[in-house]
Amino acid sequence: MDFEETQKLVDTAVFAKAQRHLSDPEITILQGVCQGMTYEQMAESSQYTVNYLMRDVGPKFWKLLSEAFGEEVSKASLRAALGRQLRSPMPAPPLSDSALISSKSAIAPQSPLVDWGEAPDIPVFCGRTQEMNDLTQWIVKERCRLVVLSGVSGIGKTTLSVKLVKELHKEFNGAIWRSLRQAPTLSNLLTYLIQIFERSPQINLSVDIDDRISQLIEKLRNSKYLIVLDGFETILEPGKLAGNYREGYENYGELIKRIAEQQHQSCLVIVTREMPEAIELLVGDRLPVRVLKLPGLNETEAREIFQAQGLSDEKKWAEIIKIYQGNPLELKIVAPAIRELFNGKVFDFLQRKTFVFGGIKALLNEQLQRLSDLEKAILYWLAIEDSPVSLARLADELLFPVSNSEILEALASLLRRELIDKNARSGQAEFVLQQVLMQYVTEQLTDGVCKEISSLLKNQKPDANKVKLLKSHLVFKTRQLNPNTKGVIAENSIANSVKEKMFKSNSKGYEQLNKIYSALQNEPFMEMGYIQDNLQNLLAVIKAEGKI
């Protein structure tokens, strides 16, 4: 039996059991096993990681096949199980998909189709009553065609989207939850959706993408479906302003636009960290399109996390919930750490003032990797200032060759990503980092500056192109202790951190840095940027310690 026949046999069995077809990663595993490949070899010959195939898709796939075949199936036993399936006697000729569906319908009313794809299991769900009410109002009562569920990493978007399908799928003829984590092309996604709605792999699909979108919308018009696409940011371009599509994925924008604008009775829910391009233009009274920016848990909801961990100092819980802005994943990382490292004492944890560690650092790093260079530069400046900063102040300090309009666009992008806050003092808009992100960005900036100074001390020949942070940002800001003295004090924590890490009782390093500074004094600002000012201020802070 060749692989095409094998795939058809397995796909038929899966469809009969779960009313869905094999996913792309499942096909990758099936083909790999048939060829005697290891998970590592499957990963090398596909777009998927070893961990994803072996620990995520694989176990779920073997469980599904075990249920479909009526016997225990594993990677090692798959080929033997397939042989038994081929040899097993059939009481009657196998029914086609359409005949199978018809026969089931004749016996009992057909139940709503629900395809969970790779949706995570959510055994416990806390809070989010208001958010569920809003989403239900929009999707069921107002019959919105497009709903966007956005928010930062760890805020609970995926969990809420799974809960949404569980609660609302009976209101529809069918519901599909699909992750875009592996970035399927629009062509593949449309094929998957149309075949699911047809409940048959045998269907004529147009080669033209626009025509295929029309085929999907026809399905959405004739029946009532709920489609959830999770991880939409995967098909958006990292390293650019928020919301721009990756090359080859721009046609997703056309799908969204047509679903929002054309008449049908279904609903598409997009779950994303970043708002896709042009969504704002679709939101409003003219079209049934809504956006829910998912906030953190409120205090009552968040306290359940601390209660489950048996933490003490209950009066301090509100403070820590505020620091993490009710982010449920961050709180779930913090709570066991407090229990294990601080004997459950929240007060002791707060005294340490170390809010970024472990999984929280990984969450923030993942978000910052998606930023454009200008967005990162703005975050660094906000961390240096350590207080609200106006647009005019940012424009004066940025050395980037950018216009005011580009700065505005970058600030708007950061606001859409929900990485900065905006407030108004004396009627002027000012921007500031959230507390946890402030600590993370400050640590990143400090580590980067330490590496650049180490490079300066090692090479002895200053190269402005190798000290980008020291050139582009006035990292070390100081002020005089007293107008009548020459003593200075650092205005932020970065200079003191660098001093402690690199120059504590290190007179040789101080002397080397002083020589480098002297060699750069006559260099033009356009070439050196803030390098001279940074070195001068750092030397002053080190000297003020009195140990040099």
Coordinates of C-alpha atoms in Angstrom, one line a residue:
M1 CA 0.0 0.0 0.0
D2 CA 1.5 3.4 -1.0
F3 CA 1.4 6.4 1.2
E4 CA -1.5 8.0 -0.6
E5 CA -3.7 5.0 0.2
T6 CA -2.4 4.9 3.7
Q7 CA -3.3 8.6 4.2
K8 CA -6.7 8.0 2.7
L9 CA -7.4 5.1 5.1
V10 CA -6.3 7.0 8.2
D11 CA -8.1 10.2 7.1
T12 CA -11.3 8.2 6.6
A13 CA -11.0 6.6 10.1
V14 CA -10.2 10.0 11.7
F15 CA -13.1 11.7 9.9
A16 CA -15.5 9.0 11.0
K17 CA -14.4 9.4 14.6
A18 CA -13.8 13.1 15.0
Q19 CA -15.6 14.6 11.9
R20 CA -12.4 16.3 10.8
H21 CA -9.6 15.6 8.4
L22 CA -5.9 15.1 9.2
S23 CA -4.0 18.3 9.9
D24 CA -0.7 19.1 8.2
P25 CA 1.5 18.1 11.2
E26 CA -0.4 14.9 11.6
I27 CA 0.3 14.0 7.9
T28 CA 4.0 14.9 8.5
I29 CA 4.1 12.3 11.4
L30 CA 2.1 9.7 9.5
Q31 CA 4.4 9.9 6.5
G32 CA 7.5 10.0 8.7
V33 CA 6.5 6.8 10.6
C34 CA 5.6 5.0 7.3
Q35 CA 9.2 5.9 6.1
G36 CA 10.8 4.7 9.4
M37 CA 11.9 8.2 10.4
T38 CA 12.6 9.5 13.9
Y39 CA 10.9 12.7 15.2
E40 CA 14.2 14.5 14.7
Q41 CA 14.3 13.4 11.0
M42 CA 10.6 14.5 10.6
A43 CA 11.5 17.9 12.0
E44 CA 14.5 18.3 9.7
S45 CA 12.3 17.6 6.6
S46 CA 9.4 19.8 7.6
Q47 CA 8.6 23.2 9.0
Y48 CA 7.9 21.9 12.5
T49 CA 10.1 21.6 15.6
V50 CA 11.0 18.2 17.2
N51 CA 9.4 19.3 20.5
Y52 CA 6.1 20.3 18.7
L53 CA 5.9 17.0 16.8
M54 CA 7.0 14.7 19.6
R55 CA 5.4 16.3 22.7
D56 CA 2.4 18.1 21.3
V57 CA 0.9 16.7 18.1
G58 CA 2.2 13.1 18.5
P59 CA 0.5 12.1 21.7
K60 CA -2.8 13.6 20.6
F61 CA -2.5 11.9 17.3
W62 CA -1.9 8.4 18.8
K63 CA -4.8 8.9 21.2
L64 CA -7.1 9.8 18.3
L65 CA -6.0 6.9 16.2
S66 CA -6.4 4.5 19.1
E67 CA -10.0 5.7 19.4
A68 CA -10.6 5.5 15.6
F69 CA -9.1 2.0 15.2
G70 CA -10.5 0.6 18.4
E71 CA -7.0 -0.5 19.6
E72 CA -3.9 1.0 21.2
V73 CA -1.9 2.8 18.6
S74 CA 1.6 4.3 19.0
K75 CA 4.5 5.3 16.8
A76 CA 6.0 1.8 17.2
S77 CA 2.8 -0.1 16.5
L78 CA 1.2 2.1 13.8
R79 CA 2.3 0.0 10.7
A80 CA 1.0 -3.2 12.4
A81 CA -2.3 -1.5 13.2
L82 CA -2.7 -0.3 9.6
G83 CA -2.1 -3.9 8.4
R84 CA -4.9 -5.2 10.8
Q85 CA -7.2 -2.4 9.5
L86 CA -6.6 -3.6 5.9
R87 CA -7.2 -7.2 6.8
S88 CA -10.3 -6.7 9.0
P89 CA -13.5 -8.0 7.3
M90 CA -16.0 -5.4 6.4
P91 CA -19.7 -6.2 6.9
A92 CA -20.7 -4.1 4.0
P93 CA -18.9 -1.9 1.3
P94 CA -17.4 1.2 3.0
L95 CA -19.7 4.2 2.8
S96 CA -18.5 7.4 1.2
D97 CA -18.2 10.4 3.5
S98 CA -21.5 11.9 2.1
A99 CA -23.3 8.5 2.4
L100 CA -22.0 8.1 6.0
I101 CA -23.3 11.5 6.9
S102 CA -26.6 10.8 5.3
S103 CA -27.1 7.5 7.1
K104 CA -26.3 9.2 10.4
S105 CA -28.7 12.0 9.7
A106 CA -31.5 9.5 8.9
I107 CA -31.1 7.9 12.3
A108 CA -30.8 11.1 14.4
P109 CA -30.5 14.8 13.9
Q110 CA -27.0 15.7 13.0
S111 CA -25.2 17.3 16.0
P112 CA -23.2 20.6 15.5
L113 CA -19.8 20.0 14.0
V114 CA -17.0 21.0 16.5
D115 CA -13.4 20.8 15.3
W116 CA -11.0 21.6 18.2
G117 CA -7.8 21.3 16.1
E118 CA -4.9 21.8 18.5
A119 CA -6.9 23.6 21.2
P120 CA -5.5 23.2 24.7
D121 CA -7.5 21.5 27.4
I122 CA -8.9 24.0 29.9
P123 CA -10.0 22.0 32.9
V124 CA -10.4 25.0 35.2
F125 CA -11.6 28.5 34.1
C126 CA -11.7 31.4 36.5
G127 CA -13.3 34.8 36.2
R128 CA -13.8 36.6 32.9
T129 CA -17.5 36.9 33.4
Q130 CA -17.8 40.4 31.9
E131 CA -15.6 39.5 28.9
M132 CA -17.7 36.4 28.2
N133 CA -20.9 38.5 28.5
D134 CA -19.5 41.0 26.0
L135 CA -18.4 38.4 23.5
T136 CA -21.7 36.5 23.8
Q137 CA -23.6 39.8 23.2
W138 CA -21.6 40.6 20.1
I139 CA -21.5 37.1 18.6
V140 CA -24.9 35.7 19.4
K141 CA -27.2 38.7 19.9
E142 CA -25.6 41.4 17.6
R143 CA -24.5 38.7 15.1
C144 CA -21.1 40.3 14.5
R145 CA -19.3 38.9 11.5
L146 CA -15.8 39.7 12.9
V147 CA -14.5 39.9 16.5
V148 CA -10.9 40.5 17.4
L149 CA -9.6 39.4 20.8
S150 CA -6.3 41.0 21.5
G151 CA -3.9 41.3 24.4
V152 CA -0.3 40.8 25.6
S153 CA 1.3 37.4 26.2
G154 CA -0.1 35.5 29.1
I155 CA -3.2 37.6 29.5
G156 CA -5.5 34.6 28.8
K157 CA -6.6 35.1 25.2
T158 CA -6.3 31.5 24.1
T159 CA -8.0 30.2 27.3
L160 CA -10.9 32.6 26.8
S161 CA -11.3 31.6 23.1
V162 CA -11.5 27.9 24.0
K163 CA -14.1 28.7 26.7
L164 CA -16.0 30.8 24.1
V165 CA -16.3 27.9 21.7
K166 CA -17.4 25.5 24.5
E167 CA -20.1 27.9 25.6
L168 CA -21.4 29.1 22.2
H169 CA -20.9 26.2 19.7
K170 CA -24.5 25.0 20.2
E171 CA -25.7 28.4 18.8
F172 CA -24.1 27.4 15.4
N173 CA -24.2 24.7 12.9
G174 CA -20.5 24.2 13.4
A175 CA -17.5 25.6 15.2
I176 CA -13.8 25.4 14.4
W177 CA -10.9 26.4 16.7
R178 CA -7.7 26.6 14.7
S179 CA -4.2 27.6 15.7
L180 CA -2.1 29.6 13.2
R181 CA 1.1 28.8 15.2
Q182 CA 2.6 27.0 12.2
A183 CA 1.7 29.8 9.9
P184 CA -0.5 28.0 7.3
T185 CA -0.9 29.7 4.0
L186 CA -4.3 31.2 3.3
S187 CA -4.7 28.6 0.5
N188 CA -4.2 25.7 3.0
L189 CA -6.5 27.3 5.6
L190 CA -9.3 27.8 3.1
T191 CA -9.0 24.3 1.9
Y192 CA -9.2 23.0 5.5
L193 CA -12.2 25.1 6.4
I194 CA -14.2 24.3 3.2
Q195 CA -13.6 20.6 3.5
I196 CA -14.6 20.6 7.1
F197 CA -17.8 22.5 6.4
E198 CA -18.6 20.1 3.5
R199 CA -17.7 17.1 5.8
S200 CA -15.9 15.6 2.8
P201 CA -12.3 15.7 1.5
Q202 CA -13.7 15.2 -2.1
I203 CA -14.7 18.7 -3.2
N204 CA -13.7 20.8 -6.2
L205 CA -11.8 23.9 -5.0
S206 CA -10.9 26.9 -7.1
V207 CA -7.2 27.5 -7.7
D208 CA -7.8 31.3 -7.5
I209 CA -7.6 32.5 -3.9
D210 CA -10.3 35.2 -4.4
D211 CA -12.7 32.5 -5.8
R212 CA -11.8 30.2 -2.9
I213 CA -12.6 33.0 -0.4
S214 CA -16.0 33.3 -2.2
Q215 CA -16.5 29.6 -1.7
L216 CA -15.9 29.9 2.0
I217 CA -18.2 33.0 2.3
E218 CA -20.9 31.0 0.5
K219 CA -20.6 28.3 3.2
L220 CA -20.8 31.0 5.9
R221 CA -23.9 32.5 4.2
N222 CA -25.8 29.2 3.9
S223 CA -25.0 27.9 7.4
K224 CA -24.1 29.5 10.7
Y225 CA -20.5 28.8 11.7
L226 CA -18.1 30.0 14.4
I227 CA -14.5 30.1 13.4
V228 CA -11.7 31.0 15.9
L229 CA -8.1 31.6 14.6
D230 CA -5.7 31.7 17.5
G231 CA -2.1 33.0 17.3
F232 CA -2.9 35.4 14.4
E233 CA 0.3 37.4 15.2
T234 CA 2.3 34.4 13.7
I235 CA 1.5 35.6 10.2
L236 CA 2.4 39.2 11.0
E237 CA 5.9 40.5 10.3
P238 CA 8.3 40.7 13.3
G239 CA 10.7 43.6 13.4
K240 CA 8.2 46.0 11.9
L241 CA 5.4 48.2 13.3
A242 CA 2.5 46.2 14.7
G243 CA 0.0 44.7 12.3
N244 CA 1.9 44.3 9.0
Y245 CA 1.6 41.0 7.3
R246 CA 4.5 38.7 6.5
E247 CA 5.5 38.3 2.9
G248 CA 3.1 35.8 1.3
Y249 CA 0.4 36.3 3.9
E250 CA -1.0 39.6 2.7
N251 CA -4.1 37.9 1.3
Y252 CA -5.3 37.2 4.9
G253 CA -6.1 40.9 4.9
E254 CA -8.5 40.3 2.0
L255 CA -10.2 37.4 3.8
I256 CA -10.8 39.6 6.9
K257 CA -12.1 42.5 4.9
R258 CA -14.5 40.4 2.9
I259 CA -15.8 38.5 6.0
A260 CA -16.4 41.8 7.7
E261 CA -18.1 43.5 4.7
Q262 CA -20.1 40.8 3.0
Q263 CA -23.5 39.5 4.1
H264 CA -23.4 36.1 5.9
Q265 CA -24.7 34.6 9.2
S266 CA -21.4 33.4 10.7
C267 CA -18.6 34.8 12.9
L268 CA -14.8 34.9 12.6
V269 CA -12.9 35.4 15.9
I270 CA -9.3 36.5 15.6
V271 CA -7.1 35.9 18.6
T272 CA -3.9 37.9 18.5
R273 CA -1.2 39.9 20.3
E274 CA -1.1 42.5 17.5
M275 CA -4.0 44.2 15.8
P276 CA -3.9 43.2 12.1
E277 CA -3.4 46.0 9.6
A278 CA -6.6 48.1 8.8
I279 CA -8.8 46.4 11.4
E280 CA -9.4 49.8 13.0
L281 CA -11.0 50.9 9.7
L282 CA -13.5 48.1 9.9
V283 CA -14.6 48.8 13.5
G284 CA -17.6 51.0 14.1
D285 CA -21.3 51.5 13.6
R286 CA -21.2 50.8 9.9
L287 CA -20.0 47.2 10.1
P288 CA -20.7 44.4 12.6
V289 CA -17.1 44.3 13.8
R290 CA -15.9 44.5 17.4
V291 CA -12.6 44.5 19.2
L292 CA -12.0 43.3 22.8
K293 CA -8.6 44.3 24.3
L294 CA -8.4 41.7 27.0
P295 CA -7.4 43.4 30.3
G296 CA -5.8 41.6 33.3
L297 CA -7.8 39.8 35.9
N298 CA -9.5 42.0 38.4
E299 CA -8.4 41.7 42.1
T300 CA -11.1 39.3 43.1
E301 CA -10.3 36.9 40.2
A302 CA -6.6 37.2 40.6
R303 CA -6.7 36.4 44.4
E304 CA -7.9 32.9 43.5
I305 CA -4.4 32.2 42.2
F306 CA -2.7 33.2 45.5
Q307 CA -5.3 31.3 47.5
A308 CA -4.6 28.1 45.6
Q309 CA -0.9 28.4 46.5
G310 CA -1.6 29.1 50.2
L311 CA 0.3 32.4 50.3
S312 CA 0.3 34.6 53.4
D313 CA 0.3 38.4 53.8
E314 CA -3.1 38.7 52.2
K315 CA -3.2 42.5 52.6
K316 CA -0.2 42.6 50.2
W317 CA -1.9 40.6 47.4
A318 CA -3.5 43.7 45.9
E319 CA 0.0 45.3 45.5
I320 CA 1.5 42.4 43.7
I321 CA -1.6 42.0 41.4
K322 CA -1.2 45.7 40.5
I323 CA 2.5 45.2 39.7
Y324 CA 1.7 42.4 37.2
Q325 CA -1.4 44.2 36.1
G326 CA -3.5 41.1 36.7
N327 CA -1.7 39.1 34.0
P328 CA -2.8 35.5 34.9
L329 CA 0.2 33.7 33.5
E330 CA 2.7 36.0 35.2
L331 CA 0.8 35.6 38.5
K332 CA 0.8 31.8 38.0
I333 CA 4.6 32.0 37.6
V334 CA 5.1 34.3 40.6
A335 CA 2.8 32.5 43.1
P336 CA 4.6 29.2 43.3
A337 CA 8.0 31.0 43.3
I338 CA 6.8 33.0 46.4
R339 CA 5.6 29.8 48.0
E340 CA 8.9 27.9 47.4
L341 CA 11.5 30.6 47.7
F342 CA 9.9 32.9 50.3
N343 CA 7.9 30.4 52.3
G344 CA 4.7 31.9 50.9
K345 CA 5.4 35.4 52.3
V346 CA 4.4 38.0 49.7
F347 CA 5.8 40.8 51.8
D348 CA 9.3 39.3 51.7
F349 CA 9.0 38.9 47.9
L350 CA 8.0 42.5 47.5
Q351 CA 10.9 43.7 49.6
R352 CA 13.3 42.1 47.1
K353 CA 11.9 44.3 44.3
T354 CA 12.9 41.6 41.7
F355 CA 9.8 41.2 39.5
V356 CA 11.3 39.8 36.3
F357 CA 12.6 36.2 36.4
G358 CA 12.2 32.8 34.7
G359 CA 9.1 32.4 32.7
I360 CA 8.2 36.1 33.0
K361 CA 11.5 37.1 31.4
A362 CA 10.8 34.7 28.5
L363 CA 7.3 36.1 28.0
L364 CA 8.7 39.7 27.8
N365 CA 11.6 38.7 25.6
E366 CA 9.2 37.0 23.1
Q367 CA 7.2 40.3 22.8
L368 CA 10.3 42.6 22.4
Q369 CA 11.8 40.4 19.7
R370 CA 8.8 41.4 17.5
L371 CA 9.5 45.2 17.8
S372 CA 11.0 47.4 15.1
D373 CA 14.3 49.2 15.8
L374 CA 12.6 52.5 16.4
E375 CA 10.1 50.9 18.9
K376 CA 13.0 49.4 20.8
A377 CA 14.8 52.7 20.9
I378 CA 11.8 54.4 22.3
L379 CA 11.4 51.7 25.0
Y380 CA 15.1 52.2 26.0
W381 CA 14.6 56.0 26.3
L382 CA 11.5 55.5 28.5
A383 CA 13.5 53.2 30.7
I384 CA 16.3 55.7 31.0
E385 CA 13.9 58.6 31.9
D386 CA 12.1 56.4 34.4
S387 CA 9.1 58.8 34.3
P388 CA 6.5 59.9 31.8
V389 CA 8.0 61.4 28.6
S390 CA 6.3 63.7 26.1
L391 CA 6.5 63.4 22.3
A392 CA 8.6 66.6 22.1
R393 CA 11.1 65.2 24.6
L394 CA 11.4 62.0 22.7
A395 CA 11.9 63.8 19.4
D396 CA 14.7 65.8 20.9
E397 CA 16.6 62.9 22.4
L398 CA 16.3 60.3 19.6
L399 CA 19.3 60.2 17.3
F400 CA 17.4 58.1 14.7
P401 CA 17.1 59.9 11.4
V402 CA 13.3 59.9 11.7
S403 CA 10.5 62.3 11.3
N404 CA 7.8 63.3 13.9
S405 CA 5.3 61.3 12.0
E406 CA 7.5 58.1 12.2
I407 CA 7.8 58.6 16.0
L408 CA 4.0 59.0 16.2
E409 CA 3.5 55.8 14.2
A410 CA 6.0 53.9 16.5
L411 CA 4.3 55.2 19.6
A412 CA 0.9 54.2 18.2
S413 CA 2.3 50.7 17.4
L414 CA 3.6 50.3 21.0
L415 CA 0.2 51.4 22.3
R416 CA -1.5 48.8 20.1
R417 CA 0.9 46.2 21.5
E418 CA -0.1 47.4 25.0
L419 CA 3.6 47.7 26.0
I420 CA 3.4 51.4 27.0
D421 CA 0.8 53.5 28.8
K422 CA -0.3 57.1 28.0
N423 CA -1.3 59.7 30.5
A424 CA -1.8 63.4 30.4
R425 CA -0.3 66.0 32.7
S426 CA -1.2 69.7 32.1
G427 CA -3.1 68.6 29.0
Q428 CA 0.0 67.1 27.3
A429 CA 0.2 63.4 26.3
E430 CA 3.1 61.6 28.0
F431 CA 4.2 58.0 27.7
V432 CA 5.6 55.6 30.3
L433 CA 6.6 52.0 30.6
Q434 CA 4.6 49.6 32.8
Q435 CA 6.5 48.6 36.0
V436 CA 7.4 45.0 35.1
L437 CA 8.4 45.9 31.6
M438 CA 10.4 48.9 32.9
Q439 CA 12.5 46.5 35.1
Y440 CA 13.0 44.1 32.2
V441 CA 14.0 46.8 29.6
T442 CA 16.3 48.4 32.2
E443 CA 18.1 45.0 32.8
Q444 CA 18.4 44.5 29.0
L445 CA 19.8 48.0 28.6
T446 CA 22.3 47.5 31.5
D447 CA 23.5 44.2 30.1
G448 CA 23.9 45.6 26.7
V449 CA 25.9 48.6 27.9
C450 CA 28.2 46.4 30.0
K451 CA 29.1 44.4 27.0
E452 CA 29.8 47.5 25.0
I453 CA 32.1 48.9 27.7
S454 CA 33.9 45.6 28.0
S455 CA 34.5 45.8 24.2
L456 CA 35.9 49.3 24.6
L457 CA 38.2 48.3 27.4
K458 CA 39.4 45.2 25.5
N459 CA 40.0 46.8 22.2
Q460 CA 41.4 50.2 23.4
K461 CA 40.4 51.6 19.9
P462 CA 36.9 53.1 20.1
D463 CA 34.6 52.1 17.3
A464 CA 31.3 53.9 17.3
N465 CA 29.7 51.2 15.2
K466 CA 30.4 48.6 18.0
V467 CA 28.9 50.6 20.8
K468 CA 25.4 51.3 19.4
L469 CA 23.6 51.8 22.7
L470 CA 26.2 54.2 24.1
K471 CA 26.0 56.1 20.8
S472 CA 22.2 56.2 20.4
H473 CA 21.1 56.8 24.0
L474 CA 22.2 59.0 26.9
V475 CA 22.2 56.0 29.2
F476 CA 24.1 57.6 32.1
K477 CA 22.3 60.7 33.3
T478 CA 23.6 62.6 36.3
R479 CA 22.9 65.7 38.4
Q480 CA 25.0 67.7 40.9
L481 CA 24.5 67.0 44.6
N482 CA 25.0 70.6 45.4
P483 CA 25.6 73.6 43.2
N484 CA 28.7 74.5 45.3
T485 CA 30.3 71.1 44.9
K486 CA 31.6 68.9 42.1
G487 CA 29.9 65.8 43.3
V488 CA 27.3 64.1 41.1
I489 CA 24.6 61.5 41.5
A490 CA 23.1 59.2 38.9
E491 CA 19.5 60.0 37.9
N492 CA 18.6 56.4 37.2
S493 CA 19.8 52.9 38.4
I494 CA 21.7 52.1 35.2
A495 CA 24.9 53.9 36.0
N496 CA 25.1 52.5 39.5
S497 CA 24.4 49.0 38.2
V498 CA 27.2 49.3 35.6
K499 CA 29.6 50.7 38.3
E500 CA 28.9 47.8 40.7
K501 CA 29.2 45.2 37.9
M502 CA 32.4 46.5 36.3
F503 CA 34.2 49.1 38.3
K504 CA 33.8 48.1 42.0
S505 CA 37.4 48.6 43.3
N506 CA 38.7 48.4 39.8
S507 CA 41.0 51.4 39.4
K508 CA 42.7 50.0 36.3
G509 CA 39.3 49.8 34.5
Y510 CA 38.6 53.4 35.5
E511 CA 41.9 54.6 34.2
Q512 CA 41.4 52.7 30.9
L513 CA 38.0 54.2 30.4
N514 CA 39.3 57.7 31.3
K515 CA 42.0 57.4 28.5
I516 CA 39.4 56.3 26.0
Y517 CA 37.2 59.3 27.0
S518 CA 40.1 61.7 26.6
A519 CA 40.9 60.2 23.1
L520 CA 37.3 60.9 22.0
Q521 CA 36.8 64.4 23.4
N522 CA 37.5 66.1 20.1
E523 CA 35.5 63.7 17.9
P524 CA 32.4 65.3 16.2
F525 CA 29.0 64.6 17.8
M526 CA 27.5 63.4 14.5
E527 CA 30.0 60.5 14.5
M528 CA 30.1 59.7 18.2
G529 CA 26.5 60.5 19.3
Y530 CA 26.1 60.2 23.1
I531 CA 29.3 58.2 23.6
Q532 CA 31.4 61.1 25.1
D533 CA 28.6 62.2 27.4
N534 CA 28.0 58.7 28.5
L535 CA 31.6 58.0 29.4
Q536 CA 32.0 61.4 31.1
N537 CA 28.9 60.8 33.3
L538 CA 29.9 57.2 34.1
L539 CA 33.4 58.3 35.1
A540 CA 31.9 61.0 37.3
V541 CA 29.6 58.5 39.0
I542 CA 32.5 56.1 39.6
K543 CA 34.7 58.9 41.0
A544 CA 31.9 60.1 43.3
E545 CA 32.1 56.7 45.1
G546 CA 35.5 57.8 46.4
K547 CA 37.2 54.5 45.9
I548 CA 39.1 55.4 42.7

